[in-house]
Amino acid sequence: MAQSQQQLQFAYWVPNVSGGLVVSNIEQRTEWNIEYNKKLAQTAEKNGFSYALSQIRFTAGYGAENQHESVSFSHAILAATEKLKVIAAILPGPWKPALAAKQLATIDYLTQGRIAINVVSGWFKGEFDAIGEEWPDHDQRYARSEEFIRTLKGIWTTDNFSFDGKYYQFKDYTLKPKPVQQPHPEIFQGGTSRAARDMASRVSDWYFANGNTVEGIREQIEDLRAKAKQNQHQVKVGLNAFIIARDTEEEAQAVLQEIIANANPEAVNAFADATRQAGAASPEGEGNWAKSSFEDLVQYNDGFKTNLIGTPEQIAERIVAYKAAGVDLILAGFLHFIEEVEYFGQRVLPLVRELEQKQQQAKEVA
Ligand SMILES: Cc1cc2nc3c(=O)[nH]c(=O)nc-3n(C[C@H](O)[C@H](O)[C@H](O)COP(=O)(O)O)c2cc1C
């Protein structure tokens, strides 16, 4: 089936760090403990979500004072579910590819092929300094991540793997057993900078974009796919969105205003400082948060920009507009995760599926 004919997929952010998905003192009925997360994962897989994305943080950033480690937390969620795929965030630097390949192959075996990886390149210098990790400059961080991905793929798919890179070396290495998933567990990656997109156009299976308008994401996807085509590579796109679905538009907008009115200015400003070192540090100055305002940063991946805020009908229409622009997956954050994942599955998703069918029929007639 051609990519455009496939149904849109849905992922949710795993709240494995404290403070939820917004840097705000608003009341959130979201917990970061494992009991809550198991129940959330079970609710999500019953309500049409096919992926969950865990986060990796070694120190606090954007609030997030407490952080559970991503790979072990992802495994616990997988053990509590049956169909959901969990994408574990891994940071080259603290992780070496030999360990990541082995660790994820074992989790793939234990979960009958349901682990995936998000290779994050690092944006927070303070975190790297605190744990004694080297902080290569922006584009070198991506050069290292690209070697990380190339070596993962090599180890997962071939015997007697050899590699002589700047950051990693392997000599006649054979991993046994190989992962269950063929050719290998899916590899995701995020970022907005030139280096991030170029890496995706060469080696990643999926590219995660920060929140954006339909026009903004269309341009980004055209750029990404044109480059990928030159490299004879295919890359799918996941778009971040903070979803506020309520019975009326007024209610949904009021929630957004309350989140922003209760923003924690100290944490948002500290985050803004850290992102300047990340985004502005890319040579072309087009990094992840280069165009983010204070309000945007209250959701730390620009999730309000996607504007999935309103009634189920409004949100479903906007979601299929994103699909028409080339998006394959919506990565969703919520204020009160469990109850809103359920509301989304029951009230929004059926409308999305109807509209997708109409969109498809219209295309076939044209
Ligand atoms: C959806 C998504 C999830 C991310 N998850 C993490 C994470 O868990 N930990 C982390 O340190 N960085 C994470 N990042 C940050 C990216 O890996 C990257 O460092 C950042 O987007 C800066 O990109 P830039 O090259 O555009 O400046 C995430 C980014 C996106 C878009």
Coordinates of C-alpha atoms and ligand atoms in Angstrom, one line a residue:
M1 CA 0.0 0.0 0.0
A2 CA 1.3 3.5 -0.9
Q3 CA 2.3 5.6 2.1
S4 CA -0.6 8.1 1.7
Q5 CA -3.2 5.3 1.7
Q6 CA -2.0 4.0 5.1
Q7 CA -3.9 5.0 8.2
L8 CA -2.4 7.7 10.3
Q9 CA -0.8 6.3 13.4
F10 CA -0.8 7.7 16.9
A11 CA 1.8 7.7 19.6
Y12 CA 1.7 9.3 23.1
W13 CA 4.6 10.7 25.2
V14 CA 5.3 8.5 28.2
P15 CA 5.3 10.6 31.4
N16 CA 8.4 9.0 32.8
V17 CA 9.6 12.4 34.1
S18 CA 7.8 14.5 36.7
G19 CA 5.7 17.5 35.9
G20 CA 3.8 16.2 32.9
L21 CA 4.2 17.6 29.4
V22 CA 3.8 21.3 30.2
V23 CA 6.0 23.6 32.3
S24 CA 3.1 24.9 34.3
N25 CA 1.7 24.8 37.8
I26 CA -1.8 24.0 36.6
E27 CA -3.3 21.0 38.3
Q28 CA -2.4 17.8 36.2
R29 CA -4.0 14.5 36.8
T30 CA -0.9 12.8 35.4
E31 CA 1.7 10.8 37.4
W32 CA 5.2 9.7 36.5
N33 CA 5.1 6.5 38.6
I34 CA 5.0 3.0 37.0
E35 CA 1.5 2.1 38.3
Y36 CA 0.0 5.1 36.5
N37 CA 2.1 4.4 33.4
K38 CA 1.1 0.8 33.1
K39 CA -2.6 1.8 33.3
L40 CA -2.0 4.6 30.8
A41 CA -0.3 2.2 28.3
Q42 CA -3.1 -0.3 28.6
T43 CA -5.7 2.4 28.1
A44 CA -3.7 3.7 25.1
E45 CA -3.4 0.4 23.3
K46 CA -7.2 -0.1 23.7
N47 CA -7.8 3.3 22.3
G48 CA -6.0 3.2 19.0
F49 CA -2.5 4.2 20.0
S50 CA 0.2 2.1 18.4
Y51 CA 3.3 3.7 19.9
A52 CA 4.5 5.2 23.2
L53 CA 7.7 7.4 23.4
S54 CA 9.7 7.5 26.6
Q55 CA 12.0 10.4 27.4
I56 CA 15.7 10.4 28.5
R57 CA 17.0 13.0 30.9
F58 CA 19.9 12.7 33.3
T59 CA 19.2 15.9 35.1
A60 CA 16.3 18.3 35.5
G61 CA 15.5 20.5 32.5
Y62 CA 12.2 22.3 31.8
G63 CA 11.2 21.5 35.4
A64 CA 11.1 17.6 35.2
E65 CA 12.8 17.4 38.6
N66 CA 12.6 13.6 38.7
Q67 CA 13.3 11.4 35.7
H68 CA 13.1 7.6 35.4
E69 CA 15.6 6.0 32.9
S70 CA 14.0 5.4 29.5
V71 CA 15.1 1.9 28.5
S72 CA 14.2 0.1 31.7
F73 CA 11.0 2.1 32.0
S74 CA 10.0 1.2 28.4
H75 CA 10.6 -2.4 29.2
A76 CA 8.3 -2.3 32.2
I77 CA 5.6 -0.7 30.0
L78 CA 6.1 -3.4 27.3
A79 CA 5.7 -6.1 30.0
A80 CA 2.3 -4.7 31.0
T81 CA 0.9 -4.5 27.4
E82 CA 0.3 -6.7 24.4
K83 CA 0.4 -4.7 21.2
L84 CA 1.9 -1.4 21.9
K85 CA 5.4 -0.6 20.6
V86 CA 7.5 1.5 22.9
I87 CA 10.2 3.8 21.6
A88 CA 13.0 4.2 24.1
A89 CA 15.0 7.4 23.9
I90 CA 18.8 6.8 23.9
L91 CA 21.5 9.4 24.1
P92 CA 24.8 8.7 22.3
G93 CA 27.6 9.7 24.7
P94 CA 26.3 7.9 27.9
W95 CA 25.2 5.0 25.6
K96 CA 27.6 3.2 23.3
P97 CA 26.2 1.4 20.3
A98 CA 27.5 -2.0 21.4
L99 CA 25.5 -1.8 24.7
A100 CA 22.4 -0.3 23.0
A101 CA 22.3 -3.0 20.3
K102 CA 22.6 -5.8 22.8
Q103 CA 20.2 -4.3 25.3
L104 CA 17.5 -3.6 22.7
A105 CA 17.9 -7.0 21.0
T106 CA 17.2 -8.7 24.3
I107 CA 14.1 -6.5 25.0
D108 CA 13.0 -7.2 21.4
Y109 CA 13.2 -10.9 22.3
L110 CA 11.4 -10.5 25.6
T111 CA 8.6 -8.5 24.1
Q112 CA 8.1 -10.4 20.8
G113 CA 9.4 -7.5 18.7
R114 CA 7.9 -4.4 20.2
I115 CA 10.8 -2.2 21.1
A116 CA 12.0 0.8 19.0
I117 CA 14.6 3.5 19.6
N118 CA 14.7 7.3 19.5
V119 CA 18.3 8.5 19.0
V120 CA 18.5 11.9 20.6
S121 CA 21.5 14.0 20.0
G122 CA 21.5 16.2 23.1
W123 CA 20.6 19.9 23.5
F124 CA 21.4 20.5 27.2
K125 CA 25.0 21.3 27.8
G126 CA 24.4 21.6 31.6
E127 CA 23.3 17.9 31.7
F128 CA 26.4 16.7 29.8
D129 CA 28.7 18.8 32.0
A130 CA 27.0 17.4 35.1
I131 CA 27.6 13.7 34.2
G132 CA 31.1 14.3 32.8
E133 CA 30.3 13.7 29.2
E134 CA 32.0 15.4 26.4
W135 CA 29.9 18.1 24.6
P136 CA 30.9 18.0 20.9
D137 CA 29.6 21.0 18.9
H138 CA 26.1 20.8 17.4
D139 CA 26.9 19.2 14.0
Q140 CA 29.5 16.9 15.6
R141 CA 26.8 15.6 17.9
Y142 CA 24.8 14.6 14.8
A143 CA 27.9 13.1 13.1
R144 CA 28.2 11.0 16.2
S145 CA 24.5 10.1 16.2
E146 CA 24.7 9.1 12.5
E147 CA 27.6 6.7 13.3
F148 CA 25.6 5.4 16.2
I149 CA 22.7 4.6 13.9
R150 CA 24.9 3.1 11.2
T151 CA 26.6 0.8 13.7
L152 CA 23.3 -0.2 15.3
K153 CA 22.0 -1.2 11.9
G154 CA 25.2 -3.0 11.0
I155 CA 25.3 -5.0 14.3
W156 CA 21.6 -5.9 14.0
T157 CA 21.6 -7.0 10.4
T158 CA 25.1 -8.6 9.7
D159 CA 27.6 -11.0 11.1
N160 CA 31.3 -10.1 11.4
F161 CA 30.5 -6.5 11.5
S162 CA 33.4 -4.1 11.1
F163 CA 33.3 -0.3 11.3
D164 CA 36.1 2.3 11.5
G165 CA 34.4 5.6 12.3
K166 CA 35.5 8.8 14.1
Y167 CA 33.5 7.9 17.2
Y168 CA 33.0 4.1 17.1
Q169 CA 35.0 1.1 15.9
F170 CA 34.0 -2.5 15.5
K171 CA 36.0 -5.5 14.4
D172 CA 34.4 -8.7 13.1
Y173 CA 31.6 -8.4 15.7
T174 CA 28.7 -10.8 15.6
L175 CA 25.7 -10.2 17.8
K176 CA 23.8 -13.3 18.8
P177 CA 20.9 -13.5 18.9
K178 CA 19.8 -10.8 16.5
P179 CA 16.6 -8.8 17.2
V180 CA 13.3 -10.5 16.5
Q181 CA 12.1 -7.6 14.2
Q182 CA 13.3 -7.7 10.7
P183 CA 15.3 -6.1 9.3
H184 CA 15.7 -4.4 12.8
P185 CA 13.8 -2.4 15.4
E186 CA 12.6 0.9 14.0
I187 CA 14.9 3.9 14.5
F188 CA 13.4 7.3 15.3
Q189 CA 15.1 10.7 15.6
G190 CA 14.1 14.3 16.3
G191 CA 15.4 17.8 15.6
T192 CA 14.7 20.7 13.3
S193 CA 18.3 21.9 12.3
R194 CA 19.8 21.2 9.0
A195 CA 22.1 18.5 10.5
A196 CA 19.1 16.8 12.1
R197 CA 17.1 16.7 8.9
D198 CA 20.1 15.6 6.8
M199 CA 20.7 12.7 9.2
A200 CA 17.1 11.6 8.9
S201 CA 17.3 11.8 5.1
R202 CA 20.2 9.4 5.2
V203 CA 19.7 6.8 8.0
S204 CA 16.6 7.1 10.2
D205 CA 13.3 5.2 9.6
W206 CA 11.3 8.0 11.3
Y207 CA 11.8 11.8 11.8
F208 CA 10.0 13.5 14.7
A209 CA 9.2 17.1 14.2
N210 CA 8.4 19.7 16.9
G211 CA 4.9 21.1 16.7
N212 CA 4.3 23.2 13.6
T213 CA 1.5 24.7 11.4
V214 CA 0.3 22.7 8.4
E215 CA 2.2 25.0 6.0
G216 CA 5.4 24.8 8.2
I217 CA 5.4 21.1 8.3
R218 CA 4.6 20.7 4.6
E219 CA 7.8 22.7 3.8
Q220 CA 9.8 20.7 6.3
I221 CA 8.6 17.4 4.8
E222 CA 9.2 18.4 1.2
D223 CA 12.7 19.4 2.1
L224 CA 13.3 16.1 4.0
R225 CA 11.8 13.8 1.4
A226 CA 13.6 15.5 -1.5
K227 CA 16.9 14.9 0.2
A228 CA 15.9 11.4 1.2
K229 CA 15.1 10.7 -2.4
Q230 CA 18.5 11.8 -3.5
N231 CA 19.9 9.3 -1.0
Q232 CA 17.5 6.5 -2.0
H233 CA 16.2 6.4 1.5
Q234 CA 12.6 6.5 2.8
V235 CA 11.7 8.3 6.0
K236 CA 8.4 8.6 7.7
V237 CA 7.3 11.6 9.7
G238 CA 5.9 12.0 13.2
L239 CA 4.6 15.4 14.4
N240 CA 4.4 16.5 18.0
A241 CA 1.1 18.0 19.2
F242 CA -0.3 18.8 22.6
I243 CA -4.0 17.8 22.3
I244 CA -6.7 19.5 24.2
A245 CA -10.0 18.0 23.1
R246 CA -13.2 19.2 24.9
D247 CA -16.9 19.2 24.1
T248 CA -16.8 22.9 23.2
E249 CA -14.1 25.1 21.6
E250 CA -14.4 27.6 24.5
E251 CA -13.6 24.9 27.1
A252 CA -10.6 23.8 25.2
Q253 CA -9.2 27.3 24.7
A254 CA -9.8 28.0 28.4
V255 CA -7.6 25.1 29.3
L256 CA -4.8 26.4 27.1
Q257 CA -5.1 29.8 28.6
E258 CA -5.0 28.4 32.1
I259 CA -1.9 26.3 31.3
I260 CA -0.1 29.4 30.0
A261 CA -1.4 31.7 32.8
N262 CA 0.1 29.2 35.3
A263 CA 3.4 28.7 33.5
N264 CA 6.4 28.4 35.7
P265 CA 8.5 31.4 34.4
E266 CA 11.7 30.4 36.1
A267 CA 11.6 26.9 34.6
V268 CA 10.5 28.2 31.1
N269 CA 13.2 30.8 31.1
A270 CA 15.9 28.3 32.2
F271 CA 14.7 26.0 29.4
A272 CA 14.8 28.9 26.9
D273 CA 18.5 29.6 27.9
A274 CA 19.4 25.9 27.4
T275 CA 17.6 25.7 24.1
R276 CA 19.6 28.8 22.8
Q277 CA 22.7 26.7 23.3
A278 CA 21.1 23.9 21.3
G279 CA 19.2 25.5 18.5
A280 CA 21.2 28.6 18.0
A281 CA 24.3 26.5 18.1
S282 CA 23.5 24.9 14.8
P283 CA 25.5 26.7 12.1
E284 CA 22.4 27.9 10.2
G285 CA 20.6 28.9 13.4
E286 CA 17.5 26.8 12.5
G287 CA 17.5 24.5 15.5
N288 CA 14.6 23.0 17.3
W289 CA 13.5 26.0 19.2
A290 CA 14.9 28.8 17.0
K291 CA 11.4 30.3 16.5
S292 CA 9.7 29.4 19.8
S293 CA 8.1 32.1 21.9
F294 CA 7.8 32.0 25.7
E295 CA 4.2 30.6 25.3
D296 CA 5.4 27.9 22.8
L297 CA 8.1 26.8 25.3
V298 CA 5.5 26.1 28.0
Q299 CA 5.0 22.8 26.0
Y300 CA 8.6 21.9 25.6
N301 CA 8.3 20.5 22.0
D302 CA 6.2 23.4 20.6
G303 CA 3.1 21.2 20.9
F304 CA 0.6 24.2 21.0
K305 CA 1.7 25.3 17.5
T306 CA 0.0 22.2 16.0
N307 CA -3.3 23.6 17.3
L308 CA -5.0 20.4 18.0
I309 CA -7.1 22.3 20.5
G310 CA -10.9 22.4 20.2
T311 CA -13.8 20.0 19.7
P312 CA -13.4 16.5 18.4
E313 CA -14.6 17.6 15.0
Q314 CA -12.1 20.5 14.7
I315 CA -9.3 18.3 15.9
A316 CA -10.1 15.5 13.5
E317 CA -10.2 17.9 10.5
R318 CA -6.9 19.4 11.4
I319 CA -5.3 16.0 11.9
V320 CA -6.3 14.8 8.3
A321 CA -5.0 18.2 7.0
Y322 CA -1.6 17.2 8.5
K323 CA -1.9 13.8 6.9
A324 CA -2.5 15.4 3.5
A325 CA 0.7 17.4 4.1
G326 CA 2.7 14.2 4.5
V327 CA 2.5 13.4 8.2
D328 CA 2.4 9.6 9.1
L329 CA 2.1 9.8 12.8
I330 CA 0.8 12.2 15.5
L331 CA 2.8 12.2 18.7
A332 CA 0.4 13.4 21.4
G333 CA 0.8 14.9 24.8
F334 CA -2.1 15.6 27.1
L335 CA -2.8 17.4 30.4
H336 CA -4.6 14.5 32.2
F337 CA -3.1 11.6 30.3
I338 CA -5.3 8.6 31.1
E339 CA -8.7 10.3 30.9
E340 CA -7.8 12.3 27.8
V341 CA -6.3 9.3 25.9
E342 CA -9.6 7.6 26.5
Y343 CA -11.6 10.6 25.3
F344 CA -9.4 10.9 22.2
G345 CA -9.8 7.2 21.4
Q346 CA -13.6 7.4 21.8
R347 CA -14.5 10.8 20.4
V348 CA -11.7 12.0 18.1
L349 CA -10.2 8.9 16.5
P350 CA -13.5 7.5 14.9
L351 CA -13.9 10.9 13.2
V352 CA -10.3 10.8 11.9
R353 CA -10.9 7.4 10.4
E354 CA -14.1 8.6 8.7
L355 CA -12.4 11.6 7.2
E356 CA -9.4 9.6 6.1
Q357 CA -11.7 7.3 4.2
K358 CA -13.4 10.3 2.5
Q359 CA -10.0 11.8 1.7
Q360 CA -8.9 8.5 0.1
Q361 CA -12.2 8.1 -1.9
A362 CA -11.8 11.7 -3.2
K363 CA -8.3 10.9 -4.3
E364 CA -9.4 7.8 -6.1
V365 CA -12.1 9.7 -8.0
A366 CA -9.7 12.5 -9.0
Ligands
LIG1 C1 9.8 14.2 19.6 C2 11.1 14.5 20.2 C3 11.6 13.8 21.3 C4 12.8 14.1 21.9 N1 13.2 13.4 23.0 C5 14.3 13.8 23.7 C6 14.7 13.2 24.9 O1 14.0 12.3 25.4 N2 15.8 13.6 25.5 C7 16.6 14.5 24.9 O2 17.7 14.9 25.5 N3 16.3 15.1 23.8 C8 15.2 14.8 23.1 N4 14.8 15.4 22.0 C9 15.7 16.5 21.4 C10 16.4 16.1 20.1 O3 17.0 14.9 20.1 C11 17.4 17.2 19.7 O4 18.5 17.2 20.5 C12 16.8 18.5 19.7 O5 15.6 18.4 18.9 C13 17.7 19.6 19.1 O6 17.6 19.6 17.7 P1 18.2 20.6 16.8 O7 19.3 19.9 16.0 O8 17.1 21.0 15.8 O9 18.7 21.8 17.6 C14 13.6 15.1 21.4 C15 13.2 15.8 20.2 C16 11.9 15.6 19.6 C17 11.5 16.3 18.4

